[in-house]
XYZ file of N, CA and C in Angstrom:
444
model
N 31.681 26.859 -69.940
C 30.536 27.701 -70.215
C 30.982 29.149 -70.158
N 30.402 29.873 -71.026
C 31.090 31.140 -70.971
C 29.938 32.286 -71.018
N 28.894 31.928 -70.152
C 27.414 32.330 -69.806
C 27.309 32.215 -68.257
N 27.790 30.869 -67.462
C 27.593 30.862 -66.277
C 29.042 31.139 -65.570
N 29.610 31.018 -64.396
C 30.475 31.172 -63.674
C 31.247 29.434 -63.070
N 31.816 29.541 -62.310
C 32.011 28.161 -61.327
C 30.852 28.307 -59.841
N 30.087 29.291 -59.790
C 29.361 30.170 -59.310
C 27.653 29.372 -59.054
N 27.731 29.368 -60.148
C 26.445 29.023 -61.292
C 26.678 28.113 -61.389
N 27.260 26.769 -61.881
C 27.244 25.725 -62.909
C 28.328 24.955 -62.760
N 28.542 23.692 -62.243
C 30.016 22.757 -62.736
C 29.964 21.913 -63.578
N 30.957 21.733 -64.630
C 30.889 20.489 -65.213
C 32.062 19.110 -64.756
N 31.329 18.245 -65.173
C 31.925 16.818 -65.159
C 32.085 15.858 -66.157
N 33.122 15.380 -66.265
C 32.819 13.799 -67.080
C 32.093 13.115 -66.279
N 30.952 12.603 -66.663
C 29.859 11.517 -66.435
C 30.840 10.395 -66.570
N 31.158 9.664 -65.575
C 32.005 8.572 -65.648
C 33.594 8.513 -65.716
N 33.869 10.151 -65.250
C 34.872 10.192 -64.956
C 35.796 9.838 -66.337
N 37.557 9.195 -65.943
C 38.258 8.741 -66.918
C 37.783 7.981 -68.248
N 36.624 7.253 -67.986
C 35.736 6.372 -68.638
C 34.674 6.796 -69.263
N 34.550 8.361 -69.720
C 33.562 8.726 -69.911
C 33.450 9.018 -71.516
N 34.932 8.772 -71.922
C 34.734 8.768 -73.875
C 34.859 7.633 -73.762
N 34.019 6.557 -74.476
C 34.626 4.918 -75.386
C 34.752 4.846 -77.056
N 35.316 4.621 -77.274
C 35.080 3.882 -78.921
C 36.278 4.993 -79.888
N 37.357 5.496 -79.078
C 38.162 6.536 -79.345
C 39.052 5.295 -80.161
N 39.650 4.086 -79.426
C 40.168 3.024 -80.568
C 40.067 2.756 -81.976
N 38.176 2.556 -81.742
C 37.860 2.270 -83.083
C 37.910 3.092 -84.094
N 37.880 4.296 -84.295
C 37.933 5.709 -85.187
C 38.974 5.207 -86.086
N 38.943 5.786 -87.233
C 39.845 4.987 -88.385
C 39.863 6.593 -89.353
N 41.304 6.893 -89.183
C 41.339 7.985 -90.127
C 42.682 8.483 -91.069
N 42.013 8.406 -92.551
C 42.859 8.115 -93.436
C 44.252 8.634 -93.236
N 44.416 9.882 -92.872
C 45.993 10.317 -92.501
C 46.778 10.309 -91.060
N 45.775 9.762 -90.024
C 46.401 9.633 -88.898
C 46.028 9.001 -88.072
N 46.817 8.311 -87.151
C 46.559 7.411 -86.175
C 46.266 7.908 -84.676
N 44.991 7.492 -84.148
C 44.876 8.632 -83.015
C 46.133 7.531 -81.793
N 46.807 8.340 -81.333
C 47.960 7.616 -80.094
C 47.466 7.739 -78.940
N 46.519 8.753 -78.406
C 46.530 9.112 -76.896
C 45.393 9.858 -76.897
N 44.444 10.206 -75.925
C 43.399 11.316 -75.828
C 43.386 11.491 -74.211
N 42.988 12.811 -73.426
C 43.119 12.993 -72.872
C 41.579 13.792 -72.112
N 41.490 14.031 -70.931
C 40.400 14.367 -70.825
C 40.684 15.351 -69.618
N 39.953 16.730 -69.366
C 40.395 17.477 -69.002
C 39.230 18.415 -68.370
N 39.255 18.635 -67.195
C 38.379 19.328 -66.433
C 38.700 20.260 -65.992
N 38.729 22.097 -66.439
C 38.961 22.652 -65.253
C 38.558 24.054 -65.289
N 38.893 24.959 -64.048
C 38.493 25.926 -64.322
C 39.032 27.074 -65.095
N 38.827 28.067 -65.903
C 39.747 29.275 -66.669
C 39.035 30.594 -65.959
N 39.793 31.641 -65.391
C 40.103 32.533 -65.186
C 39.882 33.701 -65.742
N 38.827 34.173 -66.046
C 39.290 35.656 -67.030
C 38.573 36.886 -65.917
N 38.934 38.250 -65.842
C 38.262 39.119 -65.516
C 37.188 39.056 -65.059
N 35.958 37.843 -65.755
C 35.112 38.459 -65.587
C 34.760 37.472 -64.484
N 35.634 37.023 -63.987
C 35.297 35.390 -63.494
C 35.865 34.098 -63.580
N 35.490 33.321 -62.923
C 36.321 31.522 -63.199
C 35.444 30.957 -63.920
N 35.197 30.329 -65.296
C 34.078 29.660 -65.846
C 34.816 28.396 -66.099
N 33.877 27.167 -65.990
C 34.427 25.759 -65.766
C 34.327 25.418 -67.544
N 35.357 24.749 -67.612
C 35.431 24.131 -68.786
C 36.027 22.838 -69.209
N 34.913 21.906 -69.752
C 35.382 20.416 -70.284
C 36.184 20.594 -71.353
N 37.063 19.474 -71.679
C 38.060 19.731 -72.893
C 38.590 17.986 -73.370
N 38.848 17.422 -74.710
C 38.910 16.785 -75.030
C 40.360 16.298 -75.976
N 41.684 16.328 -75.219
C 42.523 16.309 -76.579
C 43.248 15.275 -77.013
N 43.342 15.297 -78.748
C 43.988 13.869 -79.414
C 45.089 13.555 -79.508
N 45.996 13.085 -79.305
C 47.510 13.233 -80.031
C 47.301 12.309 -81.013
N 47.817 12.595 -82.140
C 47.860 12.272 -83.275
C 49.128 11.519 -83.766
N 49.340 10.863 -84.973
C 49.999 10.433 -85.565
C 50.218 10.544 -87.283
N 51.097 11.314 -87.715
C 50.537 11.438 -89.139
C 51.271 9.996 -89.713
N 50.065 9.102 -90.550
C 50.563 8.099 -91.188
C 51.382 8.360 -92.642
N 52.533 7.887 -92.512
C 53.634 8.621 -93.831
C 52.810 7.617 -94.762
N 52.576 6.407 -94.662
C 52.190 5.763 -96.021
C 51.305 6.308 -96.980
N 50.408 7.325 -96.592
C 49.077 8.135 -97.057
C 50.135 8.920 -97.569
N 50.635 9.672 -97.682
C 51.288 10.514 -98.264
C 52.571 10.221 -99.411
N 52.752 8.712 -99.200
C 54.012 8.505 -99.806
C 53.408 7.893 -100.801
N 52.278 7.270 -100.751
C 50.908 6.725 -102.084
C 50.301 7.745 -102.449
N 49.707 8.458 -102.044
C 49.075 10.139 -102.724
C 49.996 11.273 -103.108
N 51.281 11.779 -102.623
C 52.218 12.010 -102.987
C 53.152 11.813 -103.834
N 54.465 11.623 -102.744
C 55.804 11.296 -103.306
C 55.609 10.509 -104.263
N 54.915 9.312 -104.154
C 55.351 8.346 -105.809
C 54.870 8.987 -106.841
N 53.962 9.238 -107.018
C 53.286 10.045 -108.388
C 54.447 11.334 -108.793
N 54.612 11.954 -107.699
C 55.256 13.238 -108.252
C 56.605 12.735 -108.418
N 57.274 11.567 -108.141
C 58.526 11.013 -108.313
C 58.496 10.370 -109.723
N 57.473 9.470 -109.979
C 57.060 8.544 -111.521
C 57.314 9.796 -112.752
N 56.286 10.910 -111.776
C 55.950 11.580 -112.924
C 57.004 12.507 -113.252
N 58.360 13.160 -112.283
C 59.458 13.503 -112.556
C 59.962 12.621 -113.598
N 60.692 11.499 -113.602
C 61.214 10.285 -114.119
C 60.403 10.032 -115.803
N 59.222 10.270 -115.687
C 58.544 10.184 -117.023
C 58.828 11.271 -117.942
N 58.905 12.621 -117.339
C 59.164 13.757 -117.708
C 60.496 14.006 -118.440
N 61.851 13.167 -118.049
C 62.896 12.750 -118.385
C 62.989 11.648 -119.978
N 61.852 11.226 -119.913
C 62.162 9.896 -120.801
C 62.133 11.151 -122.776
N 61.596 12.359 -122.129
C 61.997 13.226 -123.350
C 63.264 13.357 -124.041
N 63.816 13.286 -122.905
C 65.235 13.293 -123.752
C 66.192 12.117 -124.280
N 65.467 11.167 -124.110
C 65.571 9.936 -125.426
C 64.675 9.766 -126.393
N 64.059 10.830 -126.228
C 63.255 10.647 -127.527
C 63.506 11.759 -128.511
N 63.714 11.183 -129.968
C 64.757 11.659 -131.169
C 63.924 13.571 -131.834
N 64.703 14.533 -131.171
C 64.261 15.441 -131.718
C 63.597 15.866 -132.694
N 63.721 15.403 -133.341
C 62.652 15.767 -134.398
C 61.342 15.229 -134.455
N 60.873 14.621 -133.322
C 59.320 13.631 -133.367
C 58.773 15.224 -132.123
N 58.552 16.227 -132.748
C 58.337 16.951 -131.844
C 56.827 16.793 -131.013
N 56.003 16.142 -131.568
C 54.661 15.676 -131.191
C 54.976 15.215 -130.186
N 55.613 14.103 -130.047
C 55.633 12.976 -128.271
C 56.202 13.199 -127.734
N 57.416 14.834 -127.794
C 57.996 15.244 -126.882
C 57.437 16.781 -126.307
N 56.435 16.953 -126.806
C 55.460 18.443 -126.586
C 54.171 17.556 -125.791
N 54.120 16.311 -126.199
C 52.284 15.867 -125.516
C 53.121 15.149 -124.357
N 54.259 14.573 -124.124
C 54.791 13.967 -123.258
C 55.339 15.443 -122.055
N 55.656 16.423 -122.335
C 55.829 17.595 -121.442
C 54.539 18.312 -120.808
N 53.363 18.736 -121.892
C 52.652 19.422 -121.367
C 52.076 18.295 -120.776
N 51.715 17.215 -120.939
C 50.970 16.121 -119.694
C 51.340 15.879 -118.487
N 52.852 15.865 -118.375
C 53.773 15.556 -117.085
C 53.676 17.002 -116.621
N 53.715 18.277 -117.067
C 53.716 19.034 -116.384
C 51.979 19.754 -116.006
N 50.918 19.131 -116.324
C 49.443 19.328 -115.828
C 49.455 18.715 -114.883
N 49.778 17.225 -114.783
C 50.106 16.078 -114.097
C 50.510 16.380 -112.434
N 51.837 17.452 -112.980
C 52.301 17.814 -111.569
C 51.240 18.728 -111.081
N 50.710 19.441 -111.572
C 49.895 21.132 -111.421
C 48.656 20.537 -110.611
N 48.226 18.783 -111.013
C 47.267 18.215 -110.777
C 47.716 17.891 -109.305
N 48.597 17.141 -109.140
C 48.611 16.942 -107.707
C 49.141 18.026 -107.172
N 49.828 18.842 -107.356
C 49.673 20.211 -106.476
C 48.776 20.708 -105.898
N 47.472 20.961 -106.864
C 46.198 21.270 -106.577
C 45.276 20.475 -105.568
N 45.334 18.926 -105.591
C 44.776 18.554 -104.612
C 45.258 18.244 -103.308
N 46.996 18.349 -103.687
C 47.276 18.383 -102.033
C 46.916 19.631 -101.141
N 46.741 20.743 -102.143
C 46.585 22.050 -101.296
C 45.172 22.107 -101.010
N 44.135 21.577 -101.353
C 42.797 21.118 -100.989
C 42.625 20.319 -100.233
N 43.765 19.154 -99.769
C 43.507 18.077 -98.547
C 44.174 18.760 -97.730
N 45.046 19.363 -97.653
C 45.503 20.013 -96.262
C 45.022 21.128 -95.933
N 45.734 21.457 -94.441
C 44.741 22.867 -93.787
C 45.496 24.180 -94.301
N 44.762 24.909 -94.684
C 45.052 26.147 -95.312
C 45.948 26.987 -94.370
N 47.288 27.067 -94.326
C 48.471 28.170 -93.189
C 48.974 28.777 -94.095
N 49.226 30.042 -93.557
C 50.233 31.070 -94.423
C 51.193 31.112 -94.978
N 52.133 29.737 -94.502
C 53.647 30.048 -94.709
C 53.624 28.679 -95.672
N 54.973 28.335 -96.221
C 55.100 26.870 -96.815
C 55.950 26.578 -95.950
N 55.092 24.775 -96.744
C 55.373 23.705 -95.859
C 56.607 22.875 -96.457
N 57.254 21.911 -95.933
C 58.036 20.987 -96.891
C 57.777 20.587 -97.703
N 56.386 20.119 -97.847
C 55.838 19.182 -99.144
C 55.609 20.528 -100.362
N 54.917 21.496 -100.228
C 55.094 22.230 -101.373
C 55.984 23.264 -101.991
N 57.668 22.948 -101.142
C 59.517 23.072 -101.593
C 59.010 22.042 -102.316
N 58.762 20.737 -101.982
C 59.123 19.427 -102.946
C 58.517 19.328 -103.848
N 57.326 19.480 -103.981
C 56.552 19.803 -104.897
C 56.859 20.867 -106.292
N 56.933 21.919 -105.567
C 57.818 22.842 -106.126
C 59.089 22.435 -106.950
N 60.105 22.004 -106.502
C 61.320 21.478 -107.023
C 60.839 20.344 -107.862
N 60.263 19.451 -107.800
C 59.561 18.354 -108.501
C 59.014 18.939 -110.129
N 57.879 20.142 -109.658
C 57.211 20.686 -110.937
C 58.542 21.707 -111.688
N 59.531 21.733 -110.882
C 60.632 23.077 -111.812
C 61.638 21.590 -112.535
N 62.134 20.416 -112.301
C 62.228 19.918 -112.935
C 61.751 18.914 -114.789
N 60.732 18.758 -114.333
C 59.467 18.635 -115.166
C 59.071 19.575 -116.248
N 59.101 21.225 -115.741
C 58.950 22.270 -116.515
C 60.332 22.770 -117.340
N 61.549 22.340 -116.780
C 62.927 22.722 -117.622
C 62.949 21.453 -118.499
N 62.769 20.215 -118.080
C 62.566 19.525 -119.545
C 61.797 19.462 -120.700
N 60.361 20.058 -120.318
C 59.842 21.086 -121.487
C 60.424 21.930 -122.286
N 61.083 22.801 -121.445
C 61.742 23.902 -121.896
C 63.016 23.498 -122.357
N 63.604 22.468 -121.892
C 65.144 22.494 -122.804
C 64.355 21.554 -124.643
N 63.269 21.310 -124.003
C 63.004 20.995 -125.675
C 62.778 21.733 -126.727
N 62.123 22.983 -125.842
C 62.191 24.606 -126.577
C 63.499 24.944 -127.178
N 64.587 24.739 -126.499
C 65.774 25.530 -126.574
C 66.461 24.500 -127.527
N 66.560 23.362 -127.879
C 67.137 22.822 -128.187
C 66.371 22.768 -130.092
N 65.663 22.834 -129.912
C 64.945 22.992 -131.256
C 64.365 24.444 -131.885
């Protein structure tokens, strides 16, 4: 509470260790909850000791969610992006609709991974890979430019 003191007001888990249930059952698409913890105590500031409950998860990030919403698509769709250059230069149609698709394709899952994850300042690994993924994809466009 950051209104009353330790003064004023204590809190408790009602039931002690036993006082969250059903933390097992929770089911969530990118992670597995491992551990939760429960936490009573007092904090310190200037103005006073004010008591504070606290609740924390340890987590698990499940790789399979990511390696099905991810990596395979942007791996297929590298690999598809390639199949341009067996196909006979001069059919410039299925090697211009086969580039600009593979490379929306990538732009597409770029876009929604940066909408499922939490918005931080810096980059992460997945959008280097991503990155390197869409600069492959985009030079086989482009060597079809250059080559014709």
């Amino acid at each position: 509470s950051y209104g009353y003191t330790t003064d004023d007001i204590e809190f408790y888990w009602r039931g002690g260790d036993n006082a969250v249930t059903g933390v097992t059952k929770i089911e969530l698409p990118q992670f597995s909850i491992v551990d939760f913890r429960l936490v009573t105590k007092n904090v310190v500031f200037s103005t006073g000791a004010y008591p504070r409950l606290s609740l924390s998860f340890k987590l698990k990030r499940n790789i399979g969610y990511f390696i099905l919403q991810t990596y395979m698509p942007s791996i297929l769709i590298t690999i598809l992006s390639w199949v341009s250059f067996w196909i006979n230069y001069d059919a410039s149609a299925a090697r211009v609709a086969l580039g600009i698709t593979t490379v929306l394709t990538m732009t597409t899952i770029n876009t929604h991974l940066r909408e499922t994850l939490p918005k931080i300042p810096y980059v992460k690994a997945i959008d280097m890979y991503l990155m390197g993924c869409f600069v492959f994809v985009f030079m086989a466009l482009l060597e079809y430019a250059l080559v014709n």
